[in-house]
XYZ file of C-alpha atoms in Angstrom:
730
model
C -22.921 10.792 -8.450
C -21.430 13.073 -11.094
C -22.231 12.000 -14.674
C -20.291 13.712 -17.461
C -21.839 13.720 -20.934
C -19.958 13.988 -24.233
C -21.582 14.692 -27.602
C -20.658 12.089 -30.218
C -21.592 11.822 -33.888
C -25.185 12.630 -34.962
C -27.514 12.048 -31.954
C -25.218 9.643 -30.118
C -24.236 10.638 -26.578
C -21.702 9.261 -24.133
C -22.207 9.353 -20.360
C -19.204 8.677 -18.119
C -19.435 7.938 -14.400
C -17.219 5.980 -12.012
C -15.529 3.362 -14.244
C -18.401 3.041 -16.691
C -19.360 4.465 -20.081
C -22.934 4.372 -21.390
C -23.779 5.168 -25.035
C -27.237 6.362 -26.061
C -28.787 7.008 -29.457
C -32.217 7.626 -30.950
C -34.288 5.394 -33.241
C -33.991 6.005 -36.968
C -37.554 7.395 -36.999
C -36.303 10.182 -34.753
C -33.314 10.827 -37.062
C -30.901 8.783 -34.960
C -28.900 5.769 -36.123
C -30.581 3.232 -33.838
C -27.167 2.056 -32.648
C -27.967 2.114 -28.905
C -30.957 2.479 -26.573
C -32.370 5.945 -26.032
C -31.976 7.723 -22.670
C -35.612 6.982 -21.831
C -35.081 3.300 -22.625
C -32.301 3.213 -20.052
C -34.623 4.890 -17.563
C -37.286 2.240 -18.105
C -34.741 -0.561 -17.836
C -33.303 0.877 -14.627
C -36.492 0.322 -12.638
C -36.849 -3.269 -13.866
C -33.196 -4.026 -13.141
C -33.417 -2.399 -9.722
C -36.453 -4.518 -8.857
C -34.621 -7.645 -10.020
C -31.603 -6.678 -7.908
C -33.686 -6.584 -4.731
C -35.237 -9.947 -5.621
C -31.742 -11.394 -6.048
C -30.535 -9.971 -2.724
C -33.556 -11.406 -0.913
C -33.130 -14.831 -2.482
C -29.373 -14.947 -2.061
C -29.686 -14.247 1.674
C -32.036 -17.229 2.005
C -30.355 -19.623 -0.443
C -33.352 -19.493 -2.791
C -32.335 -20.316 -6.395
C -33.216 -17.613 -8.935
C -32.756 -19.656 -12.106
C -36.517 -20.176 -12.489
C -37.625 -16.738 -11.344
C -38.646 -14.402 -14.146
C -39.411 -10.695 -13.930
C -40.794 -8.271 -16.489
C -41.956 -4.665 -16.592
C -44.376 -2.902 -18.923
C -45.044 0.818 -18.964
C -48.654 1.743 -19.704
C -48.946 5.230 -21.185
C -51.957 7.473 -20.622
C -53.102 8.380 -24.179
C -54.105 11.880 -23.022
C -50.860 12.592 -21.129
C -47.754 10.650 -22.108
C -45.952 11.773 -18.954
C -48.526 9.935 -16.867
C -47.452 6.285 -16.934
C -47.961 3.100 -14.959
C -44.951 0.827 -14.491
C -46.366 -2.671 -14.137
C -43.810 -5.131 -12.735
C -44.691 -8.805 -12.833
C -42.712 -11.620 -11.295
C -43.112 -15.334 -12.036
C -42.186 -17.564 -9.111
C -41.740 -21.361 -9.037
C -44.416 -23.328 -7.219
C -42.018 -24.616 -4.540
C -41.387 -21.131 -3.108
C -43.253 -20.762 0.188
C -46.010 -18.214 0.720
C -43.807 -16.412 3.239
C -40.997 -16.014 0.708
C -43.462 -14.973 -2.013
C -44.571 -12.108 0.208
C -40.962 -11.352 1.085
C -39.965 -11.158 -2.589
C -42.828 -8.759 -3.341
C -41.833 -6.602 -0.371
C -38.233 -6.604 -1.606
C -39.362 -5.307 -5.023
C -41.251 -2.552 -3.246
C -37.891 -1.384 -1.808
C -36.521 -0.647 -5.306
C -34.504 2.574 -5.071
C -35.451 3.763 -8.561
C -39.139 3.316 -7.736
C -38.846 5.224 -4.468
C -36.995 8.139 -6.089
C -39.577 8.371 -8.890
C -42.468 8.198 -6.425
C -40.921 10.870 -4.215
C -40.266 13.091 -7.219
C -36.680 14.360 -7.638
C -36.062 18.092 -7.767
C -34.270 19.138 -10.979
C -32.076 22.232 -10.692
C -30.694 23.446 -14.020
C -27.992 26.108 -14.273
C -25.048 27.230 -16.372
C -21.454 27.383 -15.094
C -18.340 28.882 -16.626
C -16.297 25.692 -16.343
C -17.557 22.293 -15.211
C -14.132 21.160 -14.031
C -13.526 24.324 -12.031
C -16.983 24.477 -10.501
C -16.046 23.078 -7.133
C -19.006 24.375 -5.147
C -19.772 21.601 -2.701
C -23.372 20.393 -2.633
C -23.270 20.569 1.143
C -22.500 24.280 1.461
C -25.164 25.900 3.619
C -25.258 29.081 5.630
C -25.899 27.993 9.221
C -28.684 29.652 11.163
C -27.324 30.569 14.582
C -30.764 30.250 16.151
C -30.986 26.618 14.998
C -27.529 25.498 16.092
C -27.221 21.930 17.371
C -24.602 21.104 19.978
C -23.614 17.534 20.842
C -21.240 16.122 23.424
C -17.629 16.012 22.261
C -17.896 18.788 19.640
C -16.398 22.245 20.220
C -18.639 23.827 17.555
C -22.295 23.238 16.639
C -22.967 20.625 13.961
C -24.216 23.148 11.419
C -21.070 25.273 11.728
C -18.863 22.169 11.536
C -20.592 21.054 8.327
C -20.226 24.514 6.761
C -16.545 24.811 7.725
C -15.575 21.367 6.453
C -17.591 21.714 3.245
C -15.856 25.019 2.609
C -12.410 23.425 3.052
C -13.209 20.741 0.488
C -14.722 23.225 -1.945
C -11.601 25.407 -1.706
C -9.498 22.376 -2.633
C -11.626 21.938 -5.764
C -13.320 18.751 -4.630
C -16.987 18.171 -5.377
C -18.401 16.072 -2.574
C -21.510 14.062 -3.345
C -23.689 12.034 -1.025
C -23.950 8.580 -2.554
C -26.309 6.996 -0.011
C -28.108 7.423 3.311
C -29.151 4.723 5.785
C -31.606 5.018 8.684
C -33.085 1.571 9.313
C -33.724 2.023 13.043
C -34.489 5.162 15.082
C -31.601 7.461 16.024
C -29.046 5.609 13.885
C -27.952 7.375 10.697
C -25.124 6.644 8.295
C -24.084 7.888 4.883
C -21.482 7.417 2.178
C -19.841 10.446 0.569
C -17.234 10.617 -2.185
C -15.309 12.919 -4.474
C -17.371 13.131 -7.681
C -14.217 13.376 -9.812
C -12.419 10.505 -8.058
C -14.904 8.098 -6.425
C -12.048 6.094 -4.898
C -11.813 8.970 -2.408
C -14.770 8.191 -0.174
C -15.722 7.999 3.481
C -18.588 6.790 5.613
C -20.158 8.680 8.469
C -22.371 7.652 11.353
C -24.327 9.348 14.092
C -27.571 9.636 16.016
C -28.846 12.316 13.606
C -28.395 13.163 9.920
C -26.274 16.171 10.862
C -23.953 14.257 13.192
C -23.517 11.507 10.579
C -22.656 14.114 7.938
C -20.129 15.739 10.299
C -18.596 12.299 10.846
C -18.249 11.646 7.113
C -16.832 15.098 6.312
C -14.397 14.924 9.220
C -13.186 11.524 8.088
C -12.780 12.831 4.530
C -10.591 15.713 5.705
C -8.560 13.502 8.051
C -7.852 11.063 5.204
C -6.856 13.862 2.864
C -4.579 15.385 5.485
C -2.920 12.033 6.237
C -2.758 10.975 2.529
C -4.727 7.857 3.401
C -6.764 7.888 0.180
C -3.502 7.385 -1.707
C -1.952 4.656 0.455
C 0.043 2.117 -1.579
C -0.647 4.020 -4.828
C 1.923 5.247 -7.355
C 1.823 9.051 -7.517
C 3.296 9.206 -11.006
C 6.696 10.407 -12.086
C 5.874 14.121 -11.971
C 5.151 14.093 -8.227
C 7.839 11.470 -7.550
C 10.435 13.919 -8.910
C 9.021 17.074 -7.289
C 10.542 19.016 -4.405
C 8.459 17.026 -1.937
C 6.302 13.932 -2.387
C 4.136 13.802 0.740
C 4.616 16.973 2.797
C 6.923 20.003 2.586
C 8.434 19.091 5.989
C 9.411 15.546 4.970
C 13.052 14.466 5.159
C 14.944 11.974 2.975
C 17.558 9.566 4.339
C 19.967 7.396 2.363
C 20.428 3.822 3.636
C 23.829 3.158 5.162
C 26.498 0.647 4.113
C 25.126 -2.825 3.347
C 21.607 -1.370 3.237
C 21.670 -0.559 6.950
C 18.978 1.604 8.528
C 20.210 5.192 8.310
C 20.826 7.399 11.309
C 18.102 9.981 11.836
C 15.030 7.786 11.433
C 13.067 6.332 14.365
C 14.485 6.209 17.911
C 15.722 3.486 20.241
C 12.212 2.608 21.431
C 10.739 2.230 17.968
C 13.751 0.422 16.506
C 13.403 -2.196 19.212
C 9.713 -2.647 18.357
C 9.988 -2.578 14.559
C 13.282 -4.449 14.220
C 13.495 -6.935 17.113
C 15.647 -9.433 15.170
C 17.879 -6.895 13.399
C 16.551 -7.953 9.984
C 15.019 -4.638 8.868
C 16.997 -3.012 6.056
C 16.890 0.402 4.466
C 15.408 -1.001 1.250
C 12.384 -2.233 3.215
C 11.476 1.397 3.938
C 11.546 2.929 0.431
C 8.094 4.415 -0.121
C 5.680 2.870 -2.586
C 4.187 6.173 -3.709
C 7.297 7.638 -5.335
C 9.317 4.451 -5.788
C 12.473 6.565 -5.920
C 15.141 4.280 -4.511
C 17.811 6.780 -5.494
C 16.265 9.468 -3.264
C 16.304 7.140 -0.287
C 13.766 6.811 2.523
C 11.162 9.538 2.893
C 10.267 10.093 6.550
C 7.706 12.289 8.302
C 8.150 14.192 11.584
C 6.241 13.137 14.725
C 6.571 14.674 18.176
C 7.436 12.272 20.998
C 5.050 13.138 23.821
C 7.338 12.165 26.683
C 9.906 14.888 25.930
C 8.725 16.903 22.906
C 11.519 15.649 20.635
C 10.923 15.178 16.894
C 11.259 11.634 15.571
C 11.144 10.799 11.855
C 8.974 7.842 10.841
C 9.365 6.363 7.339
C 6.195 6.923 5.319
C 6.413 3.317 4.148
C 6.381 2.009 7.714
C 3.260 4.002 8.596
C 1.277 2.883 5.554
C 2.300 -0.765 6.029
C 1.459 -1.095 9.720
C -1.171 1.451 10.752
C -3.651 1.954 7.884
C -6.173 4.558 9.118
C -5.817 3.777 12.823
C -5.104 6.874 14.903
C -6.181 9.657 12.512
C -8.797 12.311 13.231
C -9.969 15.805 12.310
C -11.730 18.162 14.693
C -12.928 21.694 15.225
C -10.028 22.055 17.664
C -6.834 20.092 18.155
C -8.044 18.742 21.507
C -11.274 17.505 19.905
C -9.244 15.723 17.227
C -6.925 14.216 19.839
C -9.840 12.818 21.865
C -11.328 11.175 18.790
C -7.923 9.882 17.684
C -7.042 8.359 21.054
C -10.552 6.950 21.502
C -10.196 5.165 18.177
C -6.843 3.701 19.222
C -8.286 2.402 22.503
C -11.377 1.032 20.759
C -9.309 -1.106 18.398
C -6.636 -2.179 20.876
C -9.175 -3.202 23.516
C -11.300 -4.947 20.881
C -8.237 -6.904 19.803
C -7.417 -7.899 23.383
C -11.001 -9.036 24.047
C -11.314 -11.035 20.831
C -7.878 -12.654 20.902
C -8.072 -13.553 24.601
C -11.676 -14.731 24.142
C -12.877 -12.661 27.083
C -16.521 -12.687 28.190
C -17.769 -9.177 28.939
C -20.366 -8.082 31.499
C -23.828 -6.987 30.356
C -24.837 -3.380 30.837
C -27.755 -3.392 33.336
C -31.121 -2.273 31.951
C -31.262 0.454 34.594
C -28.133 1.965 33.030
C -29.444 1.620 29.448
C -32.660 3.374 30.435
C -30.597 6.512 31.085
C -30.180 6.745 27.292
C -33.694 6.339 25.819
C -32.739 7.198 22.220
C -30.029 4.529 22.152
C -32.344 2.025 23.821
C -35.037 2.728 21.211
C -32.592 1.834 18.406
C -31.585 -1.389 20.169
C -35.208 -2.354 20.729
C -35.974 -1.709 17.044
C -33.289 -4.232 16.105
C -34.732 -6.724 18.581
C -38.178 -6.199 17.019
C -36.709 -7.157 13.627
C -35.632 -10.496 15.084
C -31.982 -9.682 15.895
C -30.980 -10.398 19.533
C -28.683 -7.633 20.782
C -26.173 -7.834 23.629
C -24.953 -4.587 25.198
C -21.602 -5.093 26.910
C -19.219 -3.014 28.987
C -15.834 -3.343 27.228
C -13.905 -1.099 29.632
C -12.187 -4.164 31.191
C -13.170 -3.133 34.677
C -13.172 0.612 34.097
C -9.664 0.804 32.634
C -10.626 2.007 29.151
C -13.466 4.113 27.689
C -14.836 1.337 25.443
C -18.310 -0.181 24.904
C -19.607 -3.060 22.799
C -22.935 -3.789 21.092
C -23.159 -7.304 19.655
C -25.818 -8.446 17.209
C -26.813 -12.061 16.652
C -28.570 -13.163 13.470
C -30.752 -16.268 14.011
C -31.380 -16.469 10.241
C -27.734 -17.175 9.435
C -26.109 -17.965 12.782
C -23.731 -15.043 12.245
C -22.646 -12.483 14.841
C -21.210 -8.990 14.731
C -19.397 -7.487 17.730
C -19.310 -3.704 17.287
C -17.115 -1.573 19.532
C -17.111 2.156 20.226
C -14.970 4.390 22.407
C -15.114 7.874 23.916
C -14.494 9.306 27.400
C -18.275 9.669 27.738
C -20.109 6.388 28.485
C -23.109 7.573 26.446
C -21.079 8.606 23.387
C -19.090 5.347 23.432
C -22.341 3.355 23.611
C -23.913 5.397 20.812
C -20.846 4.863 18.619
C -21.006 1.109 19.191
C -24.577 1.058 17.909
C -24.053 3.412 14.969
C -20.907 1.509 13.933
C -22.948 -1.689 13.966
C -25.366 -0.342 11.351
C -23.088 1.983 9.389
C -23.947 1.614 5.703
C -25.922 -1.572 6.315
C -29.431 -2.656 5.387
C -31.180 -5.464 7.232
C -30.045 -7.763 4.391
C -26.475 -6.621 5.024
C -26.682 -8.138 8.491
C -26.701 -11.573 6.866
C -23.025 -11.403 5.901
C -21.351 -12.091 9.235
C -19.601 -15.303 10.252
C -20.852 -17.668 12.965
C -18.921 -17.879 16.264
C -16.275 -20.557 16.729
C -14.470 -22.443 19.478
C -11.325 -22.499 17.306
C -9.049 -20.313 19.437
C -6.248 -20.364 16.879
C -8.503 -18.964 14.141
C -9.737 -16.187 16.423
C -6.192 -15.212 17.477
C -4.842 -15.269 13.908
C -3.455 -11.769 13.097
C -5.426 -11.606 9.862
C -8.642 -12.072 11.856
C -7.998 -8.738 13.560
C -7.309 -7.159 10.161
C -10.732 -8.382 8.974
C -12.323 -6.888 12.083
C -10.479 -3.632 11.465
C -11.499 -3.344 7.811
C -15.196 -4.225 7.984
C -15.802 -6.146 11.237
C -16.323 -9.370 9.296
C -13.866 -11.443 11.331
C -14.460 -14.368 13.664
C -15.731 -14.085 17.248
C -15.257 -16.818 19.873
C -18.248 -18.605 21.387
C -16.551 -17.934 24.754
C -17.359 -14.248 24.220
C -21.036 -15.155 24.745
C -20.636 -16.811 28.144
C -23.016 -15.513 30.825
C -20.096 -15.745 33.256
C -18.055 -12.630 32.569
C -14.302 -12.398 33.074
C -14.500 -8.839 34.474
C -17.016 -6.901 36.539
C -19.334 -4.255 35.107
C -18.102 -0.685 35.618
C -20.335 2.360 35.316
C -17.313 4.352 34.162
C -17.000 8.016 33.192
C -13.854 9.706 31.815
C -15.681 12.790 30.502
C -14.778 16.447 30.839
C -13.768 19.204 28.440
C -11.974 18.026 25.313
C -8.690 19.296 26.768
C -9.309 17.347 29.992
C -10.354 14.228 28.092
C -7.265 14.341 25.867
C -5.041 14.648 28.934
C -6.829 11.686 30.554
C -6.409 9.469 27.504
C -2.745 10.391 27.066
C -2.354 9.624 30.782
C -3.758 6.104 30.399
C -1.151 5.340 27.743
C 1.599 6.821 29.906
C 0.547 4.615 32.838
C 0.724 1.620 30.481
C 4.319 2.531 29.651
C 3.520 3.351 26.028
C 5.462 5.990 24.106
C 3.185 8.181 21.979
C 4.115 10.081 18.811
C 1.920 12.821 17.325
C 1.856 14.634 13.981
C -0.448 17.633 13.519
C -1.647 18.837 10.115
C -3.418 22.188 9.904
C -2.634 23.185 6.330
C -6.149 22.413 5.026
C -7.787 24.734 7.539
C -8.928 22.165 10.118
C -6.745 20.626 12.824
C -5.948 16.993 12.039
C -3.749 14.769 14.154
C -2.184 11.403 13.539
C -1.107 9.455 16.592
C 1.144 6.388 16.607
C 1.508 4.188 19.671
C 4.226 1.685 18.678
C 3.582 -1.791 20.000
C -0.087 -0.961 20.625
C -1.896 0.690 17.705
C -0.564 -1.287 14.739
C -3.111 -3.030 12.521
C -0.666 -5.341 10.737
C 2.164 -7.293 12.431
C 5.563 -5.573 12.327
C 7.182 -8.436 10.423
C 5.082 -7.388 7.404
C 7.796 -4.752 6.883
C 10.073 -7.609 5.855
C 7.763 -10.321 4.541
C 4.720 -8.535 3.102
C 5.796 -4.970 2.397
C 3.744 -2.925 -0.062
C 6.967 -1.679 -1.659
C 7.318 -5.066 -3.333
C 5.596 -3.048 -6.078
C 8.940 -1.444 -6.903
C 10.344 -4.785 -8.080
C 7.641 -5.201 -10.730
C 5.757 -1.956 -11.425
C 7.851 -0.538 -14.250
C 8.218 -3.845 -16.105
C 4.510 -4.671 -15.866
C 3.413 -1.239 -17.050
C 5.926 -1.504 -19.933
C 4.931 -5.118 -20.634
C 4.304 -4.672 -24.360
C 7.694 -3.011 -24.882
C 9.800 -5.649 -23.084
C 12.158 -7.883 -25.046
C 11.969 -11.665 -24.690
C 14.987 -11.515 -22.399
C 13.310 -8.910 -20.179
C 10.090 -10.921 -20.119
C 11.990 -14.040 -19.078
C 13.654 -12.049 -16.293
C 10.289 -10.703 -15.069
C 8.843 -14.208 -15.099
C 11.825 -15.578 -13.159
C 11.490 -12.867 -10.508
C 7.783 -13.551 -10.116
C 8.492 -17.260 -9.710
C 11.255 -16.683 -7.162
C 9.111 -14.282 -5.130
C 6.675 -17.019 -4.108
C 3.894 -14.435 -4.204
C 0.343 -15.739 -4.124
C -0.545 -16.361 -7.774
C -4.099 -15.218 -7.127
C -2.967 -11.758 -5.989
C -4.293 -9.155 -8.402
C -1.907 -6.859 -10.245
C -3.718 -3.824 -8.836
C -2.491 -4.806 -5.364
C 0.946 -5.908 -6.521
C 2.021 -2.684 -8.235
C -0.206 -0.003 -6.664
C -2.008 1.005 -9.852
C -5.783 1.390 -10.039
C -7.026 -0.185 -13.254
C -10.649 -0.089 -14.362
C -12.077 -3.289 -12.859
C -14.144 -3.841 -16.010
C -11.010 -4.360 -18.116
C -8.609 -7.284 -18.423
C -5.999 -5.219 -16.580
C -8.481 -4.730 -13.735
C -9.032 -8.496 -13.384
C -5.438 -9.547 -14.024
C -3.752 -11.782 -11.441
C -0.134 -12.901 -11.125
C -1.239 -16.312 -12.405
C -2.708 -14.892 -15.610
C 0.254 -12.560 -16.113
C 2.654 -15.527 -15.923
C 0.420 -17.392 -18.354
C 0.507 -14.539 -20.874
C 4.287 -14.247 -20.565
C 4.634 -17.991 -21.254
C 2.568 -17.498 -24.421
C 4.639 -14.497 -25.502
C 7.807 -16.563 -25.039
C 6.358 -19.546 -26.887
C 6.478 -21.739 -23.767
C 3.377 -23.735 -24.619
C 3.657 -26.558 -22.090
C 4.012 -24.107 -19.197
C 1.203 -21.994 -20.640
C -1.136 -25.002 -20.800
C -0.388 -25.890 -17.186
C -1.334 -22.391 -16.082
C -4.401 -22.275 -18.348
C -5.675 -25.339 -16.497
C -5.022 -23.626 -13.161
C -6.751 -20.466 -14.420
C -9.818 -22.438 -15.456
C -9.965 -24.157 -12.090
C -9.907 -20.950 -10.051
C -11.221 -18.455 -12.617
C -13.589 -15.790 -11.335
C -12.980 -13.563 -14.356
C -15.544 -12.579 -16.981
C -17.401 -15.159 -19.062
C -15.679 -13.795 -22.171
C -12.219 -14.241 -20.652
C -13.139 -17.725 -19.454
C -14.151 -18.756 -22.979
C -10.911 -17.298 -24.349
C -8.934 -19.635 -22.093
C -11.237 -22.564 -22.777
C -10.411 -22.146 -26.460
C -6.748 -21.594 -25.542
C -6.637 -24.920 -23.682
C -7.983 -26.765 -26.711
C -5.561 -25.106 -29.133
C -2.558 -25.724 -26.866
C -3.522 -29.382 -26.497
C -3.630 -29.689 -30.297
C -0.363 -27.837 -30.860
C 1.457 -29.935 -28.250
C 0.214 -33.242 -29.706
C 2.414 -34.353 -32.628
C -0.436 -36.403 -34.056
C -2.924 -33.530 -34.256
C -3.167 -30.643 -36.740
C -4.763 -27.339 -35.801
C -6.256 -26.877 -39.280
C -8.326 -30.021 -38.759
C -10.084 -28.462 -35.760
C -10.110 -24.753 -36.519
C -13.463 -24.703 -38.353
C -15.447 -26.218 -35.491
C -13.484 -24.356 -32.846
C -14.432 -21.163 -34.655
C -18.078 -22.219 -34.719
C -17.869 -22.842 -30.981
C -15.932 -19.737 -29.853
C -16.315 -17.261 -32.697
C -13.934 -15.802 -35.247
C -12.686 -12.973 -33.058
C -11.839 -15.198 -30.085
C -10.146 -17.830 -32.232
C -8.056 -15.212 -34.022
C -6.868 -13.947 -30.626
C -6.177 -17.468 -29.335
C -4.299 -18.704 -32.395
C -2.402 -15.419 -32.650
C -1.374 -15.728 -28.991
C -0.082 -19.262 -29.591
C 1.832 -18.364 -32.766
C 3.256 -15.200 -31.200
C 1.491 -12.783 -33.562
C -0.700 -11.528 -30.682
C 0.993 -10.606 -27.401
C -0.872 -10.034 -24.145
C -4.371 -10.259 -25.589
C -6.794 -7.924 -23.812
C -4.107 -5.835 -22.107
C -4.011 -2.373 -23.650
C -0.465 -0.948 -23.844
C 0.544 1.549 -21.172
C 3.754 2.691 -19.462
C 5.056 4.553 -16.429
C 3.270 7.596 -17.885
C 0.020 5.719 -17.142
C -1.607 6.502 -20.474
C -5.087 5.058 -20.837
C -5.424 4.366 -17.105
C -8.240 6.798 -16.449
C -9.163 5.506 -12.999
C -5.615 5.922 -11.676
C -5.247 9.251 -13.437
C -8.354 10.524 -11.615
C -6.800 9.456 -8.321
C -3.554 11.277 -9.158
C -5.487 14.405 -10.188
C -7.154 14.317 -6.793
C -3.771 14.096 -5.062
C -2.349 16.873 -7.241
C -4.960 19.273 -5.829
C -3.723 18.437 -2.347
C -0.060 18.547 -3.375
C -0.454 21.935 -5.075
C -2.230 23.349 -2.016
C 0.615 22.245 0.240
C 3.206 23.656 -2.128
C 1.459 27.058 -2.166
C 1.216 27.088 1.626
C 4.943 26.327 1.850
C 5.826 28.951 -0.774
C 7.101 26.332 -3.216
C 6.548 26.237 -6.955
C 4.132 23.584 -8.185
């Protein structure tokens, strides 16, 4: 994690990281102002808080109340060496907690990350640089030793060379990649989380049987998501990029909708129009992209090559981001390697969907077959030893597809997790199923999955597949666990060279009658492909283009960002449009308009419901405001401070709306209850002197929105690189 420090007045310092700001000071006796804890105080508090966090996680997983658990830490200083200290953590537990859970809580404290880092002893490397912002040397840059190269199946270069090449690409773009976390809770299963230090919203996860293969996975995913603009899906790029020569790629094309908002000629083809617009309801306005929001420029579309005949077909950027998410994207050392990974991913998700929605029971993989892969079997047995039954299933549907499944059952919670993996090699597909199962997860994290169900409708619900796609947290049918399988076990093998494997996978789709469209991006220095298989590889249903399109943002973004500058008439119009839209009132504004606000601000927590409420107050519509305050209080998951603001608001509105009550008669005790500052904001909001309390003014220039600005700065690096490669001015 990158932490930037600013020097404030006297000895005060400001540390900024992610969306947080921490202020430190020194005691007056050390010539500070005593206005904030010292850096060492924060260090001491971090170990106590970390210990308490692990206690809370343990108790939460077992429904153990923490209200009566108390924890404290004292540091005992050696009088002869002040750097030699004992951190004594004590925990007070209620009498009704069992001996087993007492031991479990103590073991959980022992897992404290701060404690483990201190005990291991971090290595401090101190150096000067010419410019912090321009120092883009990736932490992962290493010179590979040819004598120690590691080759694995499916890779056209050794792992060490792959890591060096991909790290170099990211460093050249000016992106500092930091490793945020590692996981290795069972043998031969590694995962990690990496992110851009300057824009932590740009992050990926990697998995593999070794640290090196997991790191390759994470770096490859990072480059694929940069190349395909996935990090910036649904987000507003800002007016500068929206008005530039190109918005997404130099080879994009823009198409104006036809008469009566008809789909323009030149986008899609007959096959895709039939799939995406079966009822003839799709209009040109549905395909305006969210990122630029430039209706006047038309529809921005990206070129894909149709595999059946080599013709170029233009797909609207908006359509891709609405239906496909990250499905069918991959980077590789060679194009064929990327294609194999890309197609494997498509088969993995499509076959998983078919199995889950049709509630198919899969055949077990015989132990004799598992014993061919001792490292994988060791990881599975380690999970079993922790008390998690594991089912290893052949998901190839009788040898049709290169897909495997590892399913974990959690007797502690009754939850299950069906993890799928795909690759032309049986071994690699099986390994991916296991590493996907544990990617980024601790043993406690295995408590979060839902129990199976016999509710076929819930399992087949489209949103259930979306949940499985995002984090595998969706429902699984009890029928999946039947000992009587619906298909026979197949000891399949589609492996060969990457070129042969790619041809095989393309061939399977051709035999299925599926048209395939491919875009290749090589401008970053590594081959990346994006493959669309219309009618097969979508994540969201195609009618989302009409009924749940992300470009709904264009109807509200400008007005909401200019909220403080709108007249009463404009506010009334915005409110009317929100009412007519029938959008879920609990949708957050971040999702609605594609702007990343700091989640620790009122903007970051703002929902459509609260926005309507604030507009009612600004317009003096007190009865409507009170109705929505009551709804807000009923469903509020906002901060305690914001909840108290609306609790006071409800009381004041009740008084104002009652002809027999006078606010002055209650203000003194209301102030004693809620405080002077809160009451001033509440009364001011009711009288109209305060508008949109808690929402700092901004505009389409995005001033003050640091989190979104960091995301745009990240995209500008990519945009500038593409412009230079295309010989265009930035």
